[in-house]
mmCIF file of C-alpha atoms in Angstrom:
data_model
loop_
_atom_site.group_PDB
_atom_site.id
_atom_site.type_symbol
_atom_site.label_atom_id
_atom_site.label_comp_id
_atom_site.label_asym_id
_atom_site.label_seq_id
_atom_site.Cartn_x
_atom_site.Cartn_y
_atom_site.Cartn_z
ATOM 1 C CA MET A 1 0.000 0.000 0.000
ATOM 2 C CA ASP A 2 1.285 3.396 -1.025
ATOM 3 C CA PRO A 3 1.525 5.587 2.088
ATOM 4 C CA THR A 4 1.161 8.940 0.274
ATOM 5 C CA PRO A 5 -2.685 8.963 0.154
ATOM 6 C CA PHE A 6 -2.772 8.303 3.897
ATOM 7 C CA ILE A 7 -0.500 11.265 4.556
ATOM 8 C CA GLY A 8 -2.589 13.389 2.181
ATOM 9 C CA LEU A 9 -5.779 12.422 3.992
ATOM 10 C CA SER A 10 -4.103 13.206 7.298
ATOM 11 C CA ALA A 11 -3.141 16.664 5.981
ATOM 12 C CA ILE A 12 -6.690 17.330 4.754
ATOM 13 C CA LEU A 13 -8.235 16.308 8.063
ATOM 14 C CA PHE A 14 -5.729 18.436 9.963
ATOM 15 C CA THR A 15 -6.587 21.428 7.779
ATOM 16 C CA ILE A 16 -10.322 20.944 8.336
ATOM 17 C CA GLY A 17 -9.681 20.764 12.071
ATOM 18 C CA CYS A 18 -7.647 23.991 11.898
ATOM 19 C CA ILE A 19 -10.367 25.847 10.005
ATOM 20 C CA GLY A 20 -12.960 24.504 12.443
ATOM 21 C CA VAL A 21 -11.051 25.875 15.436
ATOM 22 C CA LEU A 22 -10.855 29.282 13.766
ATOM 23 C CA VAL A 23 -14.427 29.421 12.450
ATOM 24 C CA ARG A 24 -16.693 27.797 15.029
ATOM 25 C CA ARG A 25 -17.899 29.700 18.099
ATOM 26 C CA ASN A 26 -19.207 26.914 20.305
ATOM 27 C CA ALA A 27 -16.471 25.882 22.752
ATOM 28 C CA ILE A 28 -17.432 22.202 22.589
ATOM 29 C CA VAL A 29 -17.337 22.104 18.786
ATOM 30 C CA ILE A 30 -13.946 23.841 18.872
ATOM 31 C CA PHE A 31 -12.820 21.084 21.200
ATOM 32 C CA MET A 32 -14.067 18.475 18.741
ATOM 33 C CA CYS A 33 -12.038 20.143 15.994
ATOM 34 C CA VAL A 34 -8.933 19.929 18.196
ATOM 35 C CA GLU A 35 -9.643 16.214 18.586
ATOM 36 C CA LEU A 36 -9.907 15.934 14.815
ATOM 37 C CA MET A 37 -6.460 17.509 14.456
ATOM 38 C CA LEU A 38 -4.997 15.094 17.006
ATOM 39 C CA ASN A 39 -6.549 12.182 15.149
ATOM 40 C CA ALA A 40 -5.161 13.394 11.837
ATOM 41 C CA SER A 41 -1.674 13.529 13.306
ATOM 42 C CA ASN A 42 -2.203 10.024 14.681
ATOM 43 C CA LEU A 43 -2.971 8.767 11.212
ATOM 44 C CA ALA A 44 0.296 10.251 9.950
ATOM 45 C CA LEU A 45 2.206 8.671 12.845
ATOM 46 C CA VAL A 46 0.764 5.227 12.176
ATOM 47 C CA THR A 47 1.469 5.548 8.451
ATOM 48 C CA PHE A 48 5.077 6.536 9.036
ATOM 49 C CA ALA A 49 5.477 3.687 11.503
ATOM 50 C CA ARG A 50 4.580 1.342 8.649
ATOM 51 C CA VAL A 51 6.915 3.147 6.246
ATOM 52 C CA HIS A 52 9.877 2.901 8.601
ATOM 53 C CA GLY A 53 9.076 -0.592 9.747
ATOM 54 C CA ASN A 54 9.247 0.001 13.501
ATOM 55 C CA LEU A 55 6.633 0.464 16.169
ATOM 56 C CA ASP A 56 7.867 3.793 17.580
ATOM 57 C CA GLY A 57 5.288 5.683 15.583
ATOM 58 C CA GLN A 58 2.481 3.548 16.977
ATOM 59 C CA VAL A 59 3.743 4.115 20.512
ATOM 60 C CA ALA A 60 3.732 7.866 19.812
ATOM 61 C CA ALA A 61 0.153 7.623 18.529
ATOM 62 C CA PHE A 62 -0.767 5.757 21.695
ATOM 63 C CA PHE A 63 0.712 8.528 23.831
ATOM 64 C CA VAL A 64 -1.171 11.124 21.797
ATOM 65 C CA MET A 65 -4.386 9.272 22.565
ATOM 66 C CA VAL A 66 -3.639 9.184 26.291
ATOM 67 C CA VAL A 67 -2.809 12.882 26.366
ATOM 68 C CA ALA A 68 -5.945 13.630 24.354
ATOM 69 C CA ALA A 69 -8.056 11.730 26.866
ATOM 70 C CA ALA A 70 -6.580 13.695 29.774
ATOM 71 C CA GLU A 71 -6.974 16.938 27.845
ATOM 72 C CA VAL A 72 -10.619 16.241 27.056
ATOM 73 C CA VAL A 73 -11.410 15.510 30.690
ATOM 74 C CA VAL A 74 -9.902 18.760 31.953
ATOM 75 C CA GLY A 75 -11.107 20.828 29.009
ATOM 76 C CA LEU A 76 -14.691 19.707 29.306
ATOM 77 C CA ALA A 77 -14.600 20.366 33.054
ATOM 78 C CA ILE A 78 -13.416 23.920 32.303
ATOM 79 C CA ILE A 79 -16.192 24.365 29.729
ATOM 80 C CA MET A 80 -18.702 23.132 32.311
ATOM 81 C CA THR A 81 -17.424 25.624 34.886
ATOM 82 C CA ILE A 82 -17.585 28.498 32.402
ATOM 83 C CA PHE A 83 -21.074 27.442 31.372
ATOM 84 C CA ARG A 84 -22.166 27.384 34.989
ATOM 85 C CA THR A 85 -21.037 30.928 35.682
ATOM 86 C CA ARG A 86 -21.806 32.555 32.327
ATOM 87 C CA ARG A 87 -24.743 30.408 31.086
ATOM 88 C CA SER A 88 -23.186 30.053 27.656
ATOM 89 C CA ALA A 89 -20.807 27.700 25.854
ATOM 90 C CA SER A 90 -19.847 30.297 23.251
ATOM 91 C CA VAL A 91 -16.235 31.401 23.224
ATOM 92 C CA ASP A 92 -17.289 34.989 22.474
ATOM 93 C CA ASP A 93 -19.076 35.309 25.790
ATOM 94 C CA ALA A 94 -15.992 34.504 27.858
ATOM 95 C CA SER A 95 -14.602 38.016 27.455
ATOM 96 C CA LEU A 96 -14.531 39.193 31.058
ATOM 97 C CA LEU A 97 -10.816 39.968 31.041
ATOM 98 C CA LYS A 98 -11.236 42.329 28.087
ATOM 99 C CA TYR A 99 -13.042 45.015 30.049
ATOM 100 C CA MET B 1 -6.323 0.251 -1.081
ATOM 101 C CA VAL B 2 -9.925 -0.058 -2.280
ATOM 102 C CA LEU B 3 -11.037 0.253 1.323
ATOM 103 C CA PHE B 4 -9.009 3.434 1.677
ATOM 104 C CA TRP B 5 -10.672 5.082 -1.294
ATOM 105 C CA MET B 6 -14.047 4.055 0.043
ATOM 106 C CA LEU B 7 -13.406 5.428 3.522
ATOM 107 C CA ALA B 8 -11.470 8.580 2.665
ATOM 108 C CA PRO B 9 -14.373 10.486 0.999
ATOM 109 C CA VAL B 10 -16.680 9.541 3.876
ATOM 110 C CA MET B 11 -14.133 10.848 6.375
ATOM 111 C CA VAL B 12 -13.512 14.087 4.510
ATOM 112 C CA LEU B 13 -17.260 14.702 4.100
ATOM 113 C CA ALA B 14 -17.932 13.985 7.774
ATOM 114 C CA ALA B 15 -15.053 16.266 8.783
ATOM 115 C CA LEU B 16 -16.378 19.011 6.502
ATOM 116 C CA GLY B 17 -19.783 18.520 8.102
ATOM 117 C CA LEU B 18 -18.109 19.380 11.402
ATOM 118 C CA LEU B 19 -17.547 22.866 9.991
ATOM 119 C CA PHE B 20 -21.066 23.440 8.723
ATOM 120 C CA VAL B 21 -23.607 21.732 10.977
ATOM 121 C CA ARG B 22 -25.434 24.084 13.329
ATOM 122 C CA LYS B 23 -26.065 21.677 16.180
ATOM 123 C CA ALA B 24 -23.267 20.466 18.405
ATOM 124 C CA VAL B 25 -24.794 16.996 18.767
ATOM 125 C CA HIS B 26 -24.657 16.486 15.001
ATOM 126 C CA ALA B 27 -21.016 17.581 15.062
ATOM 127 C CA ALA B 28 -20.294 14.971 17.723
ATOM 128 C CA LEU B 29 -21.927 12.227 15.658
ATOM 129 C CA LEU B 30 -19.979 13.266 12.544
ATOM 130 C CA LEU B 31 -16.787 13.157 14.580
ATOM 131 C CA ALA B 32 -17.742 9.629 15.629
ATOM 132 C CA VAL B 33 -17.954 8.667 11.929
ATOM 133 C CA VAL B 34 -14.466 10.076 11.315
ATOM 134 C CA MET B 35 -13.036 8.248 14.316
ATOM 135 C CA VAL B 36 -14.520 4.882 13.427
ATOM 136 C CA CYS B 37 -13.198 5.219 9.879
ATOM 137 C CA LEU B 38 -9.789 6.130 11.305
ATOM 138 C CA ALA B 39 -9.900 3.001 13.451
ATOM 139 C CA ILE B 40 -10.455 0.920 10.328
ATOM 140 C CA MET B 41 -7.491 2.665 8.696
ATOM 141 C CA TYR B 42 -5.313 1.724 11.680
ATOM 142 C CA ALA B 43 -6.413 -1.883 11.254
ATOM 143 C CA MET B 44 -5.483 -1.679 7.560
ATOM 144 C CA GLN B 45 -2.007 -0.429 8.482
ATOM 145 C CA ASP B 46 -0.999 -3.326 10.760
ATOM 146 C CA ALA B 47 -1.960 -1.553 13.986
ATOM 147 C CA PRO B 48 -4.612 -3.793 15.593
ATOM 148 C CA PHE B 49 -3.867 -2.498 19.091
ATOM 149 C CA LEU B 50 -4.408 1.110 18.045
ATOM 150 C CA PHE B 51 -7.571 0.018 16.247
ATOM 151 C CA ALA B 52 -8.971 -1.305 19.512
ATOM 152 C CA VAL B 53 -7.775 1.689 21.499
ATOM 153 C CA GLN B 54 -9.236 4.088 18.956
ATOM 154 C CA VAL B 55 -12.639 2.437 19.126
ATOM 155 C CA ILE B 56 -12.667 2.020 22.906
ATOM 156 C CA VAL B 57 -10.994 5.231 24.047
ATOM 157 C CA TYR B 58 -11.939 7.699 21.328
ATOM 158 C CA THR B 59 -15.352 6.656 20.106
ATOM 159 C CA GLY B 60 -16.304 4.913 23.316
ATOM 160 C CA ALA B 61 -15.037 7.179 26.060
ATOM 161 C CA ILE B 62 -14.083 10.591 24.700
ATOM 162 C CA LEU B 63 -17.062 11.051 22.397
ATOM 163 C CA MET B 64 -19.466 9.821 25.049
ATOM 164 C CA LEU B 65 -17.916 12.394 27.383
ATOM 165 C CA PHE B 66 -18.539 15.031 24.721
ATOM 166 C CA LEU B 67 -22.157 13.983 24.365
ATOM 167 C CA PHE B 68 -22.547 13.881 28.133
ATOM 168 C CA VAL B 69 -21.301 17.456 28.496
ATOM 169 C CA LEU B 70 -23.509 18.505 25.567
ATOM 170 C CA MET B 71 -26.527 17.136 27.401
ATOM 171 C CA LEU B 72 -25.503 19.017 30.553
ATOM 172 C CA VAL B 73 -24.840 22.264 28.707
ATOM 173 C CA GLY B 74 -28.056 22.029 26.714
ATOM 174 C CA VAL B 75 -28.526 20.239 23.434
ATOM 175 C CA ASP B 76 -30.120 23.191 21.689
ATOM 176 C CA ALA B 77 -27.110 25.433 22.334
ATOM 177 C CA SER B 78 -26.427 26.020 18.662
ATOM 178 C CA ASP B 79 -23.685 28.222 17.271
ATOM 179 C CA SER B 80 -24.238 31.941 16.949
ATOM 180 C CA VAL B 81 -23.955 33.387 13.455
ATOM 181 C CA ILE B 82 -22.785 36.799 14.638
ATOM 182 C CA GLU B 83 -19.163 37.572 13.892
ATOM 183 C CA THR B 84 -17.481 39.373 16.757
ATOM 184 C CA ILE B 85 -14.452 40.196 14.657
ATOM 185 C CA LYS B 86 -15.463 41.462 11.233
ATOM 186 C CA GLY B 87 -14.412 39.235 8.362
ATOM 187 C CA GLN B 88 -12.830 36.719 10.694
ATOM 188 C CA ARG B 89 -14.717 33.785 9.240
ATOM 189 C CA LEU B 90 -13.653 34.533 5.673
ATOM 190 C CA ALA B 91 -10.071 35.265 6.682
ATOM 191 C CA ALA B 92 -9.924 32.040 8.683
ATOM 192 C CA ALA B 93 -11.261 30.040 5.753
ATOM 193 C CA VAL B 94 -8.743 31.599 3.336
ATOM 194 C CA VAL B 95 -5.777 31.101 5.659
ATOM 195 C CA GLY B 96 -6.912 27.557 6.437
ATOM 196 C CA LEU B 97 -7.270 26.669 2.781
ATOM 197 C CA LEU B 98 -3.831 28.126 2.025
ATOM 198 C CA PHE B 99 -2.382 26.062 4.848
ATOM 199 C CA GLY B 100 -4.064 22.973 3.492
ATOM 200 C CA VAL B 101 -2.818 23.575 -0.043
ATOM 201 C CA VAL B 102 0.735 24.087 1.188
ATOM 202 C CA LEU B 103 0.524 20.939 3.290
ATOM 203 C CA VAL B 104 -0.889 18.768 0.515
ATOM 204 C CA VAL B 105 1.556 20.109 -2.097
ATOM 205 C CA GLY B 106 4.422 19.518 0.320
ATOM 206 C CA VAL B 107 3.303 15.969 0.951
ATOM 207 C CA ALA B 108 2.810 15.330 -2.753
ATOM 208 C CA GLN B 109 6.369 16.407 -3.561
ATOM 209 C CA VAL B 110 7.859 13.843 -1.234
ATOM 210 C CA THR B 111 8.179 10.443 -2.798
ATOM 211 C CA ILE B 112 8.406 7.575 -0.393
ATOM 212 C CA THR B 113 10.207 4.887 -2.311
ATOM 213 C CA THR B 114 10.590 2.012 0.104
ATOM 214 C CA VAL B 115 7.855 0.929 2.457
ATOM 215 C CA THR B 116 9.433 -1.418 4.963
ATOM 216 C CA GLY B 117 6.172 -2.693 6.385
ATOM 217 C CA LEU B 118 5.602 -3.959 9.882
ATOM 218 C CA ASP B 119 5.923 -7.666 9.223
ATOM 219 C CA VAL B 120 9.280 -7.901 11.002
ATOM 220 C CA ALA B 121 8.306 -5.582 13.863
ATOM 221 C CA ASN B 122 4.997 -7.374 14.377
ATOM 222 C CA LYS B 123 6.408 -10.911 14.211
ATOM 223 C CA ASP B 124 5.777 -11.522 17.946
ATOM 224 C CA GLY B 125 2.407 -9.840 17.658
ATOM 225 C CA ASN B 126 1.575 -6.158 17.563
ATOM 226 C CA VAL B 127 0.567 -5.888 21.217
ATOM 227 C CA GLN B 128 3.711 -7.671 22.402
ATOM 228 C CA GLY B 129 5.888 -5.449 20.231
ATOM 229 C CA LEU B 130 4.230 -2.294 21.570
ATOM 230 C CA ALA B 131 4.504 -3.565 25.147
ATOM 231 C CA GLN B 132 8.205 -4.245 24.715
ATOM 232 C CA LEU B 133 8.747 -0.663 23.537
ATOM 233 C CA LEU B 134 6.461 0.869 26.166
ATOM 234 C CA PHE B 135 8.113 -0.870 29.100
ATOM 235 C CA SER B 136 11.711 -0.479 27.983
ATOM 236 C CA LYS B 137 12.472 2.513 25.811
ATOM 237 C CA TYR B 138 9.460 4.621 26.743
ATOM 238 C CA VAL B 139 9.020 3.531 30.348
ATOM 239 C CA PHE B 140 9.572 7.017 31.788
ATOM 240 C CA ALA B 141 7.104 8.553 29.359
ATOM 241 C CA PHE B 142 4.662 5.820 30.363
ATOM 242 C CA GLU B 143 5.099 6.631 34.059
ATOM 243 C CA ALA B 144 4.679 10.324 33.320
ATOM 244 C CA THR B 145 1.452 9.427 31.535
ATOM 245 C CA SER B 146 0.099 7.812 34.665
ATOM 246 C CA ALA B 147 0.874 10.964 36.627
ATOM 247 C CA LEU B 148 -0.813 13.008 33.910
ATOM 248 C CA LEU B 149 -3.942 10.884 33.993
ATOM 249 C CA ILE B 150 -4.303 11.054 37.759
ATOM 250 C CA THR B 151 -3.737 14.817 37.677
ATOM 251 C CA ALA B 152 -6.399 15.149 35.011
ATOM 252 C CA ALA B 153 -8.875 13.114 37.032
ATOM 253 C CA VAL B 154 -8.263 15.166 40.187
ATOM 254 C CA GLY B 155 -8.366 18.385 38.177
ATOM 255 C CA ALA B 156 -11.696 17.501 36.603
ATOM 256 C CA MET B 157 -13.119 16.685 40.016
ATOM 257 C CA VAL B 158 -11.908 19.982 41.463
ATOM 258 C CA LEU B 159 -13.264 21.954 38.506
ATOM 259 C CA ALA B 160 -16.627 20.246 38.357
ATOM 260 C CA HIS B 161 -17.198 20.112 42.102
ATOM 261 C CA ARG B 162 -19.615 22.587 43.637
ATOM 262 C CA GLU B 163 -19.917 23.276 47.355
ATOM 263 C CA ARG B 164 -23.403 22.942 48.798
ATOM 264 C CA LEU B 165 -24.423 26.411 49.975
ATOM 265 C CA THR B 166 -27.715 25.501 51.637
ATOM 266 C CA PRO B 167 -28.349 22.486 53.857
ATOM 267 C CA LYS B 168 -29.949 19.514 52.175
ATOM 268 C CA ARG B 169 -33.724 19.221 52.611
ATOM 269 C CA THR B 170 -34.681 16.070 54.448
ATOM 270 C CA GLN B 171 -38.031 14.312 54.332
ATOM 271 C CA ALA B 172 -38.922 15.744 57.754
ATOM 272 C CA ASP B 173 -38.247 19.278 56.476
ATOM 273 C CA ILE B 174 -40.512 18.737 53.487
ATOM 274 C CA ALA B 175 -43.306 17.383 55.682
ATOM 275 C CA ALA B 176 -43.018 20.337 58.077
ATOM 276 C CA GLU B 177 -43.057 22.786 55.164
ATOM 277 C CA ARG B 178 -46.156 21.152 53.732
ATOM 278 C CA MET B 179 -47.902 21.504 57.093
ATOM 279 C CA ARG B 180 -46.884 25.189 57.284
ATOM 280 C CA ASP B 181 -48.287 25.737 53.784
ATOM 281 C CA TYR B 182 -51.549 24.124 54.866
ATOM 282 C CA VAL B 183 -51.812 26.396 57.883
ATOM 283 C CA ALA B 184 -50.832 29.571 56.053
ATOM 284 C CA HIS B 185 -52.384 29.202 52.586
ATOM 285 C CA GLY B 186 -54.765 26.274 52.951
ATOM 286 C CA LYS B 187 -52.885 24.124 50.428
ATOM 287 C CA PRO B 188 -54.125 20.517 50.439
ATOM 288 C CA LEU B 189 -52.174 18.254 52.773
ATOM 289 C CA GLY B 190 -52.886 15.061 50.891
ATOM 290 C CA PRO B 191 -52.041 14.156 47.334
ATOM 291 C CA LEU B 192 -53.572 16.070 44.434
ATOM 292 C CA PRO B 193 -56.710 14.641 42.801
ATOM 293 C CA SER B 194 -55.990 12.078 40.122
ATOM 294 C CA PRO B 195 -57.089 12.844 36.555
ATOM 295 C CA GLY B 196 -60.194 11.519 34.947
ATOM 296 C CA VAL B 197 -62.204 10.657 38.055
ATOM 297 C CA PHE B 198 -65.896 11.173 37.324
ATOM 298 C CA ALA B 199 -65.028 12.620 33.949
ATOM 299 C CA ARG B 200 -66.046 10.962 30.702
ATOM 300 C CA HIS B 201 -62.555 9.584 30.109
ATOM 301 C CA ASN B 202 -59.998 8.343 32.558
ATOM 302 C CA ALA B 203 -57.008 9.418 30.432
ATOM 303 C CA VAL B 204 -54.259 11.503 32.070
ATOM 304 C CA ASP B 205 -55.017 14.455 29.813
ATOM 305 C CA THR B 206 -58.614 14.735 31.052
ATOM 306 C CA PRO B 207 -59.102 16.769 34.215
ATOM 307 C CA ALA B 208 -61.177 15.273 36.988
ATOM 308 C CA LEU B 209 -64.622 16.739 37.508
ATOM 309 C CA LEU B 210 -65.521 18.225 40.841
ATOM 310 C CA PRO B 211 -68.968 17.457 42.315
ATOM 311 C CA ASP B 212 -70.373 20.684 40.879
ATOM 312 C CA GLY B 213 -69.291 19.707 37.369
ATOM 313 C CA THR B 214 -66.310 22.036 37.026
ATOM 314 C CA PRO B 215 -62.957 20.503 36.010
ATOM 315 C CA ALA B 216 -60.282 20.259 38.708
ATOM 316 C CA GLU B 217 -57.210 22.053 37.282
ATOM 317 C CA THR B 218 -54.813 20.487 39.767
ATOM 318 C CA SER B 219 -55.642 16.965 38.658
ATOM 319 C CA VAL B 220 -53.682 17.284 35.390
ATOM 320 C CA SER B 221 -49.900 17.408 35.234
ATOM 321 C CA ARG B 222 -48.506 20.912 34.838
ATOM 322 C CA VAL B 223 -46.339 19.699 31.965
ATOM 323 C CA LEU B 224 -49.387 18.622 29.963
ATOM 324 C CA THR B 225 -51.055 21.946 30.663
ATOM 325 C CA ALA B 226 -47.996 23.857 29.475
ATOM 326 C CA ARG B 227 -47.843 21.775 26.294
ATOM 327 C CA GLY B 228 -51.536 22.424 25.704
ATOM 328 C CA THR B 229 -52.334 18.767 25.141
ATOM 329 C CA ILE B 230 -55.102 18.554 27.740
ATOM 330 C CA ARG B 231 -58.745 18.724 26.851
ATOM 331 C CA SER B 232 -59.704 22.260 27.766
ATOM 332 C CA ALA B 233 -61.952 22.971 30.732
ATOM 333 C CA PRO B 234 -64.736 24.766 28.788
ATOM 334 C CA ASP B 235 -64.791 21.834 26.366
ATOM 335 C CA LEU B 236 -65.514 19.438 29.200
ATOM 336 C CA ALA B 237 -67.990 21.817 30.780
ATOM 337 C CA ASP B 238 -69.849 21.792 27.459
ATOM 338 C CA ASP B 239 -70.101 18.046 27.682
ATOM 339 C CA ILE B 240 -71.581 18.306 31.144
ATOM 340 C CA ASP B 241 -73.988 21.051 30.089
ATOM 341 C CA GLU B 242 -75.132 18.929 27.177
ATOM 342 C CA LEU B 243 -75.564 15.961 29.440
ATOM 343 C CA THR B 244 -77.592 17.813 32.054
ATOM 344 C CA ARG B 245 -79.671 19.451 29.333
ATOM 345 C CA GLY B 246 -80.372 16.027 27.834
ATOM 346 C CA MET B 247 -81.387 14.678 31.230
ATOM 347 C CA ARG B 248 -83.678 17.646 31.822
ATOM 348 C CA ALA B 249 -85.256 17.221 28.375
ATOM 349 C CA ASP B 250 -85.740 13.547 29.128
ATOM 350 C CA GLY B 251 -87.428 14.362 32.394
ATOM 351 C CA GLU B 252 -89.788 16.852 30.772
ATOM 352 C CA VAL B 253 -90.882 14.488 28.000
ATOM 353 C CA ARG B 254 -91.601 11.489 30.160
ATOM 354 C CA PRO B 255 -91.554 12.304 33.845
ATOM 355 C CA GLY B 256 -90.723 9.394 36.067
ATOM 356 C CA ALA B 257 -89.977 7.031 33.160
ATOM 357 C CA PRO B 258 -86.837 4.837 33.141
ATOM 358 C CA GLY B 259 -85.860 6.570 29.860
ATOM 359 C CA GLU B 260 -83.640 3.931 28.282
ATOM 360 C CA ALA B 261 -85.612 3.184 25.114
ATOM 361 C CA ALA B 262 -86.993 6.583 24.197
ATOM 362 C CA ALA B 263 -83.878 8.689 24.717
ATOM 363 C CA PRO B 264 -83.330 11.399 22.080
ATOM 364 C CA ALA B 265 -80.952 10.450 19.272
ATOM 365 C CA GLU B 266 -78.349 13.160 20.048
ATOM 366 C CA ASN B 267 -77.958 11.949 23.592
ATOM 367 C CA ASP B 268 -77.581 8.313 22.664
ATOM 368 C CA ASP B 269 -73.849 8.285 23.264
ATOM 369 C CA VAL B 270 -73.973 10.006 26.636
ATOM 370 C CA ASN B 271 -76.981 8.477 28.244
ATOM 371 C CA PRO B 272 -75.791 4.879 28.700
ATOM 372 C CA LYS B 273 -72.631 6.078 30.416
ATOM 373 C CA GLU B 274 -74.641 8.258 32.695
ATOM 374 C CA LYS B 275 -76.593 5.315 34.115
#
């Protein structure tokens, strides 16, 4: 199997995730887009592990998953706390420090 | 490779949907599609362990957590269309597309000639190979991961925890309050009347009728009243009026008669139930 299409797909998914983070306003959807970017990088890591013929890339992807899980837990707790105080999950409403 | 070309368009479409859907729940489901497809791609690329982890951890745990928080925050919390920074959306799209083009062109220019494949690395099994790496070369990173996970768990608990500001209401408190309400406002001590008693139907959306023929408003759930799915009180009162009128007419025509055979045609459906 030619690895180039996998890397291309990974790049496309990463780009979509990037645009999503910049465009969307809902904090939870932004979080999902970050997850999409992490997943895209995982795909590249797994593909390169196959290209190079060792499992280091897969171990790296595994660590990315673990870190993503921890990040999601803390991030969603923060979103919950913000929602509790400001009654909104939109990133535009969390602008208290601006004034 | 056929599988790849089948999955890749689905993944790209689902990921694009993430940008355009209005509801956050739909975004979460689209992300689930992408993640399951990614899991299949891991399986295609000799990574069965990552396939399992992707399905269990990502689609199973992380996305469920997302949906859980969405339910807590409110499912109908859709995105606002108002741009706080003018032209930010367009600029973001342009910059993102440029980034993507650069990335794809860069990838396309690299030619990967030799693909070693994982047959040698996976000869003892993929899980065993990963375990050997994890517990030898990457053992400190692995230990750090455990510290990270426990910190995250404690952090989430601290962030999500809320101190109770008022004492918890016990059953005795509720009973005492109910008694106080009875003394002060005359609220009924017992349970509310159940719906449909003495009415023409015993469905939950039909208010009970009081002895004087008026519907008892408290006998129907407040939720049903708010939705407007109950049969309205005047409607039922009409029924009663009709019924009493029919009875009176009956009485005038044949006073003292049993009145089962010669009932007027329009009252046919009400009279048998009345007896």
